[in-house]
Coordinates of C-alpha atoms in Angstrom, one line a residue:
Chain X
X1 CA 30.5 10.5 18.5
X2 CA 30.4 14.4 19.1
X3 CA 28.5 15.7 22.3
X4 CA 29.3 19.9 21.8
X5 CA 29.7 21.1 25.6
X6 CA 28.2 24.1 24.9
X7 CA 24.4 22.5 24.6
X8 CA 22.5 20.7 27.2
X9 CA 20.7 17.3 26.6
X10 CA 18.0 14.9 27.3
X11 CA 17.4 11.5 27.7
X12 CA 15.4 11.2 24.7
X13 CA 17.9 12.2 22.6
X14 CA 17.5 15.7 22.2
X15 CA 19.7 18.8 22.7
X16 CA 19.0 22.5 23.2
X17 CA 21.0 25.3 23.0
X18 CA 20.4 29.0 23.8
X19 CA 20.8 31.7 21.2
X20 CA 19.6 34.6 22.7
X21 CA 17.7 35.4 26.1
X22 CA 15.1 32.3 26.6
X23 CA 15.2 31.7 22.4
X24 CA 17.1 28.2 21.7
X25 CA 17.2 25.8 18.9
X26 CA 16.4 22.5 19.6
X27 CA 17.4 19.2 17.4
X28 CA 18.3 15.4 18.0
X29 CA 21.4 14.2 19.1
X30 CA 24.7 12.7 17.0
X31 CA 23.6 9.5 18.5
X32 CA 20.1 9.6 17.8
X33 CA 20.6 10.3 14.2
X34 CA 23.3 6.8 13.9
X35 CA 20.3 5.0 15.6
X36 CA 17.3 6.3 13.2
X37 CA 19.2 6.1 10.1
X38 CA 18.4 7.9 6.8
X39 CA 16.0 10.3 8.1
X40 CA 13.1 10.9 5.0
X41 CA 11.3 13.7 7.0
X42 CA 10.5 15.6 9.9
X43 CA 7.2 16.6 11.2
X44 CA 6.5 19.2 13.6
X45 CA 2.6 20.9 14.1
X46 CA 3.0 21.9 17.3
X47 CA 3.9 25.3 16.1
X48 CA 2.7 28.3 18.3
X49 CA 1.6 25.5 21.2
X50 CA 2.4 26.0 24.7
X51 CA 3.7 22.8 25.7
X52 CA 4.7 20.9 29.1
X53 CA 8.4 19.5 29.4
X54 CA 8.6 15.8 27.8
X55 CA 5.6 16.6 25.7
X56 CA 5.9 15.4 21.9
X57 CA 6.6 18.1 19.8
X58 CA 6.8 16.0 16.3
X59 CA 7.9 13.2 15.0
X60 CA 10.8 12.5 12.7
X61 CA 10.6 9.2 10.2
X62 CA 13.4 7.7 9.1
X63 CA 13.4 4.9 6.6
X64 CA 13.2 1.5 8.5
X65 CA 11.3 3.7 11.7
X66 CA 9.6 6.6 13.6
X67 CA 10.3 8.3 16.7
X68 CA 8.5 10.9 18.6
X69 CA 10.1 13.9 19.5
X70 CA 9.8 15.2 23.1
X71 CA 10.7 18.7 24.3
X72 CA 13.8 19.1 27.1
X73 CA 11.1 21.8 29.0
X74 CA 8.3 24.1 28.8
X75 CA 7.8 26.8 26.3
X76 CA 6.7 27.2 22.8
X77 CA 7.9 26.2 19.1
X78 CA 8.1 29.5 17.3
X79 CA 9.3 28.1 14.1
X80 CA 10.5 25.3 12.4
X81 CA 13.6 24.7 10.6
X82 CA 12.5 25.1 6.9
X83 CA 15.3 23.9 5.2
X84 CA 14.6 20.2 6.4
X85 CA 11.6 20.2 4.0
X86 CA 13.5 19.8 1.3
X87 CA 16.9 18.2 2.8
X88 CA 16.1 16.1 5.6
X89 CA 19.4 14.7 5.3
X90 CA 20.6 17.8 7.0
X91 CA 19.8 16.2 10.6
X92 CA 22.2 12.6 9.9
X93 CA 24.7 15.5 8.3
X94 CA 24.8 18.2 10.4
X95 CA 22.4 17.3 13.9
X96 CA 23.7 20.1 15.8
X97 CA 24.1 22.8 13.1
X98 CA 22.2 22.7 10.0
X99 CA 19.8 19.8 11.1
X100 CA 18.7 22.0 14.2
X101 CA 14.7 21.1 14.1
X102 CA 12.8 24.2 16.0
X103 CA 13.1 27.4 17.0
X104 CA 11.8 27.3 20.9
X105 CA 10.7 30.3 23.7
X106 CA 11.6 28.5 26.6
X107 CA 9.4 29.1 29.4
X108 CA 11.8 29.4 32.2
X109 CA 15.4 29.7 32.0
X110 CA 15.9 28.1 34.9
X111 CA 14.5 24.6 33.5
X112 CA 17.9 24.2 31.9
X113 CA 19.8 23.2 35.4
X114 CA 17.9 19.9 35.3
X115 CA 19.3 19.0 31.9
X116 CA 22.0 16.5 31.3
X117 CA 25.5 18.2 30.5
X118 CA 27.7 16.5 27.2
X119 CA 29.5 14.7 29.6
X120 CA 26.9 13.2 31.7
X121 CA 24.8 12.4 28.3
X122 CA 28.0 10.8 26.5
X123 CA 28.0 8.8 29.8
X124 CA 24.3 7.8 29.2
X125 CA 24.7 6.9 25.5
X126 CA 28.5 4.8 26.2
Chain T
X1 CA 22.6 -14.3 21.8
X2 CA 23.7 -16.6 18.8
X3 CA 26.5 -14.8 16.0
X4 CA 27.4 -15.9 12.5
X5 CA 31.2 -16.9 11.1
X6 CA 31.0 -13.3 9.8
X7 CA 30.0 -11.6 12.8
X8 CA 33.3 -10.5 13.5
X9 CA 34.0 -9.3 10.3
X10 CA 30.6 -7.1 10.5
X11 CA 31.9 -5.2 13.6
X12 CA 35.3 -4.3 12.3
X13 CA 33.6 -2.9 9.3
X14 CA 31.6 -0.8 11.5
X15 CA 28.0 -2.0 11.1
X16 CA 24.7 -1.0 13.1
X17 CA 25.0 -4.0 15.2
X18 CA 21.5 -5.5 16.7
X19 CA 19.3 -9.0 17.8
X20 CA 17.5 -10.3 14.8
X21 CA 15.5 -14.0 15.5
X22 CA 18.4 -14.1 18.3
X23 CA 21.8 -13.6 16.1
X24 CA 23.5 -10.6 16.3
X25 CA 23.2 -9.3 12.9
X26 CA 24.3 -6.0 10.6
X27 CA 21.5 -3.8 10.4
X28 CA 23.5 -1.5 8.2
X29 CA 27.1 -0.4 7.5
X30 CA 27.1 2.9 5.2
X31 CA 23.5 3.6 5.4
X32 CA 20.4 1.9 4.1
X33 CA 19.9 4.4 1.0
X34 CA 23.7 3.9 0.3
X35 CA 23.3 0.1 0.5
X36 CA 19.9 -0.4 -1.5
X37 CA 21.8 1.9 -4.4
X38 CA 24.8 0.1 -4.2
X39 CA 22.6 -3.6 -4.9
X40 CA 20.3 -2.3 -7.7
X41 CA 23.3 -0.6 -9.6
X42 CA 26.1 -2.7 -9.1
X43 CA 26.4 -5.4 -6.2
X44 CA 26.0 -6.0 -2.7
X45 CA 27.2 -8.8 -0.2
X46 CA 24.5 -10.3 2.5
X47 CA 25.2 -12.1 5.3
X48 CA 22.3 -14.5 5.8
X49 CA 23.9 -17.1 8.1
X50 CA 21.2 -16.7 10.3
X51 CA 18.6 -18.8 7.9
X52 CA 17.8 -22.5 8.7
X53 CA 18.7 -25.3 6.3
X54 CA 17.3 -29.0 7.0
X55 CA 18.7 -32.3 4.8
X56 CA 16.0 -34.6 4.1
X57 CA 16.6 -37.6 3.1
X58 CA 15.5 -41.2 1.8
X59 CA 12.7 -42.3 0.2
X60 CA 9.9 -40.8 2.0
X61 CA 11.8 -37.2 2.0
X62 CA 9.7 -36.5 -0.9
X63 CA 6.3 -37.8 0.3
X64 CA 7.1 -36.0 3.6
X65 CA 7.6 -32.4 1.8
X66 CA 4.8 -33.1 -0.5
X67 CA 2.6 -33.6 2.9
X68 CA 4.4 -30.4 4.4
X69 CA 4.1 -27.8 1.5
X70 CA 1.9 -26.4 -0.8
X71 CA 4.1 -26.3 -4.0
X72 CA 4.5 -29.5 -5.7
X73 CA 8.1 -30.6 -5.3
X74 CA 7.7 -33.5 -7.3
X75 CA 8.1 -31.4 -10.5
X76 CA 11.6 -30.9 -9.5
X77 CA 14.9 -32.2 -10.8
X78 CA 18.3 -32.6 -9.7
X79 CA 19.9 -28.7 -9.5
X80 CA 16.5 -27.5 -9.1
X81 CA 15.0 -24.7 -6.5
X82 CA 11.3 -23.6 -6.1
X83 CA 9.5 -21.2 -3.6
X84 CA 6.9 -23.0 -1.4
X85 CA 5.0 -22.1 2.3
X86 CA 4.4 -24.4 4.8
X87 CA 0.9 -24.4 5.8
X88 CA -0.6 -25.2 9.2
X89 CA -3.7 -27.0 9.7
X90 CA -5.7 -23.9 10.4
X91 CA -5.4 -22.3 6.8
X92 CA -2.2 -20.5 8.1
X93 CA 1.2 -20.9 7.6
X94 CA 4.1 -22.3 9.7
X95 CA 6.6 -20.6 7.3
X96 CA 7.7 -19.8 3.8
X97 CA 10.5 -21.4 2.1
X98 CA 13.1 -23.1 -0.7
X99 CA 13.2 -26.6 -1.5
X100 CA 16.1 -27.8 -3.4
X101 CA 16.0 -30.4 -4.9
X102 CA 19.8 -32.0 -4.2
X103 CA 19.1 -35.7 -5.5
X104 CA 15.8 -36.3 -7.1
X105 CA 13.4 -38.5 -5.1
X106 CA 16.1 -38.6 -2.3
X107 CA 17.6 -36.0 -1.2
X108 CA 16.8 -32.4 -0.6
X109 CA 17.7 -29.1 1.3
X110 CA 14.7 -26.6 2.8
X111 CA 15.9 -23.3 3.5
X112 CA 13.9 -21.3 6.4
X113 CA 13.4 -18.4 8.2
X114 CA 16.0 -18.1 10.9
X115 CA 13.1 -16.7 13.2
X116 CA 11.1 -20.1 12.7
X117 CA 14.1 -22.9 13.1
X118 CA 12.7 -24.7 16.0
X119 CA 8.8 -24.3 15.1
X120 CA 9.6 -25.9 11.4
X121 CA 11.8 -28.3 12.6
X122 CA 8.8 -29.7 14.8
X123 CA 6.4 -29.2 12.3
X124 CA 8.1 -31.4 9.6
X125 CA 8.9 -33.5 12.3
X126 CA 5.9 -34.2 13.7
X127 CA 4.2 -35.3 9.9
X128 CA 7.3 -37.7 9.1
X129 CA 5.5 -40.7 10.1
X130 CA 7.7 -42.5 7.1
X131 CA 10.8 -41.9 8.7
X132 CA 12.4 -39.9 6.4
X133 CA 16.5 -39.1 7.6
X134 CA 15.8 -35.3 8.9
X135 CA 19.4 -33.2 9.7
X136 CA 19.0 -29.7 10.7
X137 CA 22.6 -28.1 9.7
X138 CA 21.5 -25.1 10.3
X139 CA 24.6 -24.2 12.6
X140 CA 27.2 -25.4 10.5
X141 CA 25.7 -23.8 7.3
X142 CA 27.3 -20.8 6.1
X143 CA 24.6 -18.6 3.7
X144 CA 25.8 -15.1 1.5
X145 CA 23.8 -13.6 -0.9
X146 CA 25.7 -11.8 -3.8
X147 CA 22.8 -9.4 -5.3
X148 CA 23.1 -7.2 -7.9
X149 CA 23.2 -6.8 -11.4
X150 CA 27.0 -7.3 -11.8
X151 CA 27.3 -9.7 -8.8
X152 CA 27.6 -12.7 -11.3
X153 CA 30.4 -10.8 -13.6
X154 CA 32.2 -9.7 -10.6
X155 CA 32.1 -13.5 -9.2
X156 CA 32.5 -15.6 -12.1
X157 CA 36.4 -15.6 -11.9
X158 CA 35.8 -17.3 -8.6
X159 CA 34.4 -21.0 -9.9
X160 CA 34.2 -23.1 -12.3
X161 CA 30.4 -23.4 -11.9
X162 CA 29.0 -21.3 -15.1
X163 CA 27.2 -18.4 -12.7
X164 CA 26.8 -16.0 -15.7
X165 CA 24.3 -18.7 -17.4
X166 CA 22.5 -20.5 -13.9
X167 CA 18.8 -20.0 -14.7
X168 CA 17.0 -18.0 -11.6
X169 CA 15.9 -21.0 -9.2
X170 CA 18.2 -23.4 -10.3
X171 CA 21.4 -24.3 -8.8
X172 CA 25.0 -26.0 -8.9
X173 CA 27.6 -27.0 -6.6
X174 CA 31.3 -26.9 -6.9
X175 CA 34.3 -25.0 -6.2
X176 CA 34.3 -21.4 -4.7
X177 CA 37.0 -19.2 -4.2
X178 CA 38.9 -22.5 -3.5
X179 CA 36.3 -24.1 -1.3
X180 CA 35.2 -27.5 -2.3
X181 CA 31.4 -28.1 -2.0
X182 CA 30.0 -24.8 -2.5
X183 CA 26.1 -25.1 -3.1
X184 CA 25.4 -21.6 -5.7
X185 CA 22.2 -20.9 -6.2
X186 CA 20.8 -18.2 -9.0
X187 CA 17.8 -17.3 -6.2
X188 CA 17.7 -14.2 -4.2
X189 CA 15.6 -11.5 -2.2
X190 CA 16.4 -8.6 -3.8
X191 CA 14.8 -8.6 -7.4
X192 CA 18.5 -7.4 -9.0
X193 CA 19.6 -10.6 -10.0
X194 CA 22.7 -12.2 -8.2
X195 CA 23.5 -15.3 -6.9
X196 CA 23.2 -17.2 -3.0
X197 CA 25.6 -19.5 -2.0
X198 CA 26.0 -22.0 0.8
X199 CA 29.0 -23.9 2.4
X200 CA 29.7 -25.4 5.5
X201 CA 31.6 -23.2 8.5
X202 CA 34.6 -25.6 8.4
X203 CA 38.0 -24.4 8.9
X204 CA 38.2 -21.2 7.7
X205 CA 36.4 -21.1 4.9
X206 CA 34.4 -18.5 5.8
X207 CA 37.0 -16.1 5.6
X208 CA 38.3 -17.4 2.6
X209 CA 35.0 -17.0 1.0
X210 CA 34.4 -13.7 2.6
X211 CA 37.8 -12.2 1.6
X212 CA 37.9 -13.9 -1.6
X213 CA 34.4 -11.8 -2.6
X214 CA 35.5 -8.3 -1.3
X215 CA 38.5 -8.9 -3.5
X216 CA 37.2 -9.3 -6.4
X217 CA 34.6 -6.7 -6.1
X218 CA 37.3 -4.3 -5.2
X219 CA 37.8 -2.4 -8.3
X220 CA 33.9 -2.0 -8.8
X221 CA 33.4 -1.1 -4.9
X222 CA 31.0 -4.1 -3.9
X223 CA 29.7 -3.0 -0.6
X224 CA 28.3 -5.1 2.4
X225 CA 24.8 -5.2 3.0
X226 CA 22.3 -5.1 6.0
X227 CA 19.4 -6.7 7.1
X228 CA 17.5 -2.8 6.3
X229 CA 18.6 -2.5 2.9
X230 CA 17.3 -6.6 2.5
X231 CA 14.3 -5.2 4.1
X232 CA 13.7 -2.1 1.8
X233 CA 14.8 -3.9 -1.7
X234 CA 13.0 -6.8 -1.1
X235 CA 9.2 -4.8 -0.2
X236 CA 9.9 -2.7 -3.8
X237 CA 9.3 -5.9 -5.5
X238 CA 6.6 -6.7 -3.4
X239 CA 8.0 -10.0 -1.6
X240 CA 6.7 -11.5 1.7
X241 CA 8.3 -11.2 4.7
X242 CA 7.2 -13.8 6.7
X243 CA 5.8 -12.8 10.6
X244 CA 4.9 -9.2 8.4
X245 CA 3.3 -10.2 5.0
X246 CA 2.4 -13.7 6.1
X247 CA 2.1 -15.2 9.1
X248 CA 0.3 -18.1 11.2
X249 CA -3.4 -16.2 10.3
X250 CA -2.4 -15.9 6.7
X251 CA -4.2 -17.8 3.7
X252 CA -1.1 -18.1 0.6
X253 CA -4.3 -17.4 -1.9
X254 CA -4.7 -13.8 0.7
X255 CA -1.2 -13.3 0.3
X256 CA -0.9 -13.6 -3.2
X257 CA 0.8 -16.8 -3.1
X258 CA -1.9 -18.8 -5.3
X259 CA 1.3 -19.8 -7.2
X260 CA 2.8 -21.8 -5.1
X261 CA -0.5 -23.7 -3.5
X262 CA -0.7 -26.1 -6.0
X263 CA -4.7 -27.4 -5.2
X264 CA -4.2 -30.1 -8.0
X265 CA -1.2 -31.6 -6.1
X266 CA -1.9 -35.4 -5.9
X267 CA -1.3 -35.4 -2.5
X268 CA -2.7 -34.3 0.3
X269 CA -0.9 -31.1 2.4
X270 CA -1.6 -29.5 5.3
X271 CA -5.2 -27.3 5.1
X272 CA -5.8 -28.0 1.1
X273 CA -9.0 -28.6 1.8
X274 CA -9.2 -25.0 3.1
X275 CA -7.1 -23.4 0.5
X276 CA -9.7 -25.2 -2.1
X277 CA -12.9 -24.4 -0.1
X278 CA -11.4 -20.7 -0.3
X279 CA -10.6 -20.5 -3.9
X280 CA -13.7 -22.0 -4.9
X281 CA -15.9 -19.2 -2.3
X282 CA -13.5 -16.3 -2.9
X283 CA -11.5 -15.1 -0.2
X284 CA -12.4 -12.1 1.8
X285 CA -9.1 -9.8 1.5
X286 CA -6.0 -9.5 -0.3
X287 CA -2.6 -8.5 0.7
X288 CA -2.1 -5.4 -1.6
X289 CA 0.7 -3.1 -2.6
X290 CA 0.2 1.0 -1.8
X291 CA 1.6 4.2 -2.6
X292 CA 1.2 6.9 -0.3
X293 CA -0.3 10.0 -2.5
X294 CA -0.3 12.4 0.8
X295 CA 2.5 12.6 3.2
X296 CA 3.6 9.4 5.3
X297 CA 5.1 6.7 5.8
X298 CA 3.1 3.4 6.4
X299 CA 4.1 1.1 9.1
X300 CA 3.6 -2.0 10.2
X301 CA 0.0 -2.6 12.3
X302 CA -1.1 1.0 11.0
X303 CA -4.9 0.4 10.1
X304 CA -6.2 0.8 6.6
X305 CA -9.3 2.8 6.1
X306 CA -11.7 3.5 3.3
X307 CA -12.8 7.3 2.7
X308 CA -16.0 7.0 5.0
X309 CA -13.3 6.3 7.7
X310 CA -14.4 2.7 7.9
X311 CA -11.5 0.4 8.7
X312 CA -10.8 -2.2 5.6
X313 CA -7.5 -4.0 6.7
X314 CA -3.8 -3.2 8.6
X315 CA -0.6 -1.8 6.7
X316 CA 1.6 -5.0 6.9
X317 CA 5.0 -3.6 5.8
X318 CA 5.7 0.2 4.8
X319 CA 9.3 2.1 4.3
X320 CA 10.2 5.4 2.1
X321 CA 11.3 3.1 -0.8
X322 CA 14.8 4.2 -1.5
X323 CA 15.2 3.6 -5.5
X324 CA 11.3 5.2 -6.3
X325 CA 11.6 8.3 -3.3
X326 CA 8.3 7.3 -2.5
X327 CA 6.4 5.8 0.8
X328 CA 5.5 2.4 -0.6
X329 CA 3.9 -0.3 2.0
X330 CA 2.0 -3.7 2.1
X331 CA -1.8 -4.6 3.8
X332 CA -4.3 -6.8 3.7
X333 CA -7.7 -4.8 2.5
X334 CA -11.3 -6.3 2.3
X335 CA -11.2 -7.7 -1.3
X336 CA -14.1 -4.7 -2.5
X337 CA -10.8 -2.0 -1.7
X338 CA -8.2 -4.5 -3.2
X339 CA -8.6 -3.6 -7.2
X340 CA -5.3 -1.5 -9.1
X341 CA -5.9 2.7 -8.5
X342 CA -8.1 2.2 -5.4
X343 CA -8.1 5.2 -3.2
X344 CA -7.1 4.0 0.5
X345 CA -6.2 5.5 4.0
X346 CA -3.5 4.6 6.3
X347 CA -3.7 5.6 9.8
X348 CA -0.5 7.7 10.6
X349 CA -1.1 8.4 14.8
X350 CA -4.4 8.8 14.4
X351 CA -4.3 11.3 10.8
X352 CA -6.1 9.2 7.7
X353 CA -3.5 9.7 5.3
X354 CA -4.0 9.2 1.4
X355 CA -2.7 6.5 -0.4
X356 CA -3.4 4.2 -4.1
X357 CA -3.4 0.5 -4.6
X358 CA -0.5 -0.4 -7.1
X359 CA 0.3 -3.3 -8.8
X360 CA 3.7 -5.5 -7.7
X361 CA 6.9 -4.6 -8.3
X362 CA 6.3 -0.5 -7.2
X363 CA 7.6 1.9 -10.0

């Protein structure tokens, strides 16, 4: 399975990555898409919403189950990733590229140190 | 936890291993969209080792499973195979199952849901006051299912046994792949057609078997199934899944099962009384088949709602049904929301979401 060092992760199965100043993307992990299977859609109304660390931002269903999504740390979703509306298959195809899910403001930069890195995550999911 | 003869062969192919009524089953291999396609188009191999199979025997093995179920197995002849439940004595059921009929008024196999081994077991058990010979060879038995609508062309040059022409729910045994004694039986869970066969795990004749399949399905790419793809082809058509659809709270006439609860069966079975008290009143809900209309994707437990927000019944199965692209589930409803075209909501975390009653199989 592929863990890109360049992101940080949780232990929900989510991974951010910066893009610019305290704007990341945020999407599931490699191993979290393997576990949910065909994924039919994501949903994600938490759009605008200042939101705690851990807190659900959405929900993604894939055929056989549902999971909740929970945010790596404070901040707000700005947008969300409009090609999944149409090609969900995007996050089993492509989780850390074209399957990213939001568009996120963190709230404090600093909230990243207390992510896992790739290698500690990898570890988690061995 | 418990594995089949074919559990090996599951991991090298790289399935989604996990614990399913305590074997450690294949989940899926390519995907569960890749696997139902490959089943409704062509043909797909299930490993269903896990199911329980009991021998009865002698001649109160029929009187016993007359007692014990609520289809009428006397009406079946040697190479014969009919669907039945197992009721309980509260107007429940114990189980769902297949009787074959292996020797007529002697012997016959019941095939049951590897989640419920133990508790049928007892049950039977406990009503075979005439001594009937009981075996459980559950362990020993060996179960595929070859579904699909070429599954019989691809494995006819396996056997002798005539699969092309086996009638759905009857049966044959002979020679498989080179295996002596192989039960084949034109039944499956799927709704594409295919057969299910069953040998013992004795030397290695499940690889043989196993092997013997994959090779002959080579050239038109026969693919091995999981226990989600079973799960998603089998709730298109609208079959029961026992512990979802039906379980120990369930009437069969609720379920839809009024087929196989055979009230003018001389002899007396497990809550007929209650069945006919029930049929005669009206039952109260119905286990229905839904479409969602609005976005969703029922689940199991969801609550079902009318559109005054009053709550009507529980979602009992629910998936995004690969072949239709559509979020397709099963409930019981009060029997006042149960007709074709009724408007219903599902409760998707807390959100009533729209949704139609359909008639069985979904299109």
């Amino acid at each position: 399975m592929n863990f890109p060092a360049e992101l940080k992760y949780t232990k929900d199965h989510e991974w951010i990555k910066i893009v610019d100043g305290n704007t990341a993307l945020i999407g599931i992990t490699d191993f979290a898409q393997r576990e949910l299977g065909d994924i039919v859609y994501v949903d994600i109304s938490t759009v605008g919403k200042a939101l705690e660390a851990e807190a659900i931002f959405g929900t993604v269903e894939a055929v056989k189950t549902v999971s909740d999504l929970f945010l790596p740390v404070a901040g707000t979703v700005t947008e969300v990733n409009s090609a999944l509306e149409k090609n969900p298959e995007l996050v089993n195809n492509d989780p850390y590229g074209e399957g990213w899910m939001v568009k996120f403001e963190l709230a404090n930069t600093a909230d990243l140190d207390g992510l896992l890195t790739a290698e500690a995550y990898a570890e988690l999911v061995a | 936890m418990k594995t089949t003869p074919f559990t090996q062969k599951h991991i090298a192919l790289g399935a989604k291993m996990a614990e399913f009524a305590g074997y450690n089953m294949p989940i899926s291999y390519s995907g569960i969209n890749d696997e139902h396609a490959a089943v409704r188009s062509n043909a797909g191999v299930f490993d269903v080792s896990h199911m329980g199979e009991f021998i009865l025997k002698g001649e109160n093995a029929l009187d016993l499973i007359q007692r014990v179920t609520s289809n009428d197995a006397s009406k079946l002849t040697n190479g014969k195979a009919q669907y039945s439940t197992l009721p309980n004595n509260n107007g429940g059921l114990v189980d769902d199952l297949i009787v074959y009929c292996l020797e007529e008024n002697k012997v016959y196999m019941l095939v049951v849901n590897a989640s419920n081994i133990e508790k049928d077991w007892n049950w039977i058990s406990s009503h075979n006051t005439g001594n009937a010979e009981m075996h459980n060879i559950s362990d020993k038995t060996c179960l595929l299912a070859i579904q699909g609508p070429d599954a019989c062309k691809i494995l006819q040059p396996l056997t002798e046994v005539d699969i092309l022409n086996l009638k759905y729910y009857t049966f044959a045994k002979g020679r498989f792949a080179g295996v002596d004694n192989v039960l084949i039986s034109a039944t499956g869970y799927t709704g594409s057609g295919g057969i299910e066969i069953y040998f013992e795990d004795k030397d290695d004749n499940a690889t043989v078997i196993w092997d013997a399949i994959f090779e002959a399905g080579k050239a038109s790419g026969i693919k091995p199934i999981g226990l989600g793809a079973r799960d998603t082809l089998r709730l298109e058509m609208g079959y029961c899944l026992y512990g979802n659809d039906i379980d120990d709270s369930t009437s069969p006439l609720e379920a839809g099962l009024g087929w196989v609860t055979k009230l003018n069966k001389e002899t007396a079975f497990s809550s007929k009384d209650i069945f006919a008290k029930q049929k005669a009143e009206g039952i109260k809900r119905k286990l229905v088949g839904f479409v969602m209309i609005d976005r969703g994707i029922p689940r199991h437990h969801y609550k079902i709602k009318d559109a005054a927000g009053n709550e009507i019944g529980y979602v009992t199965s629910g998936t995004q049904a690969p072949s239709l692209n559509k979020a397709i589930g099963l409930g019981y409803v009060t029997v006042e929301n149960a007709s074709i075209d009724s408007e219903i909501f599902i409760d998707i975390r807390n959100n009533p979401v729209k949704a139609k009653v359909v008639k069985f199989p979904f299109s």
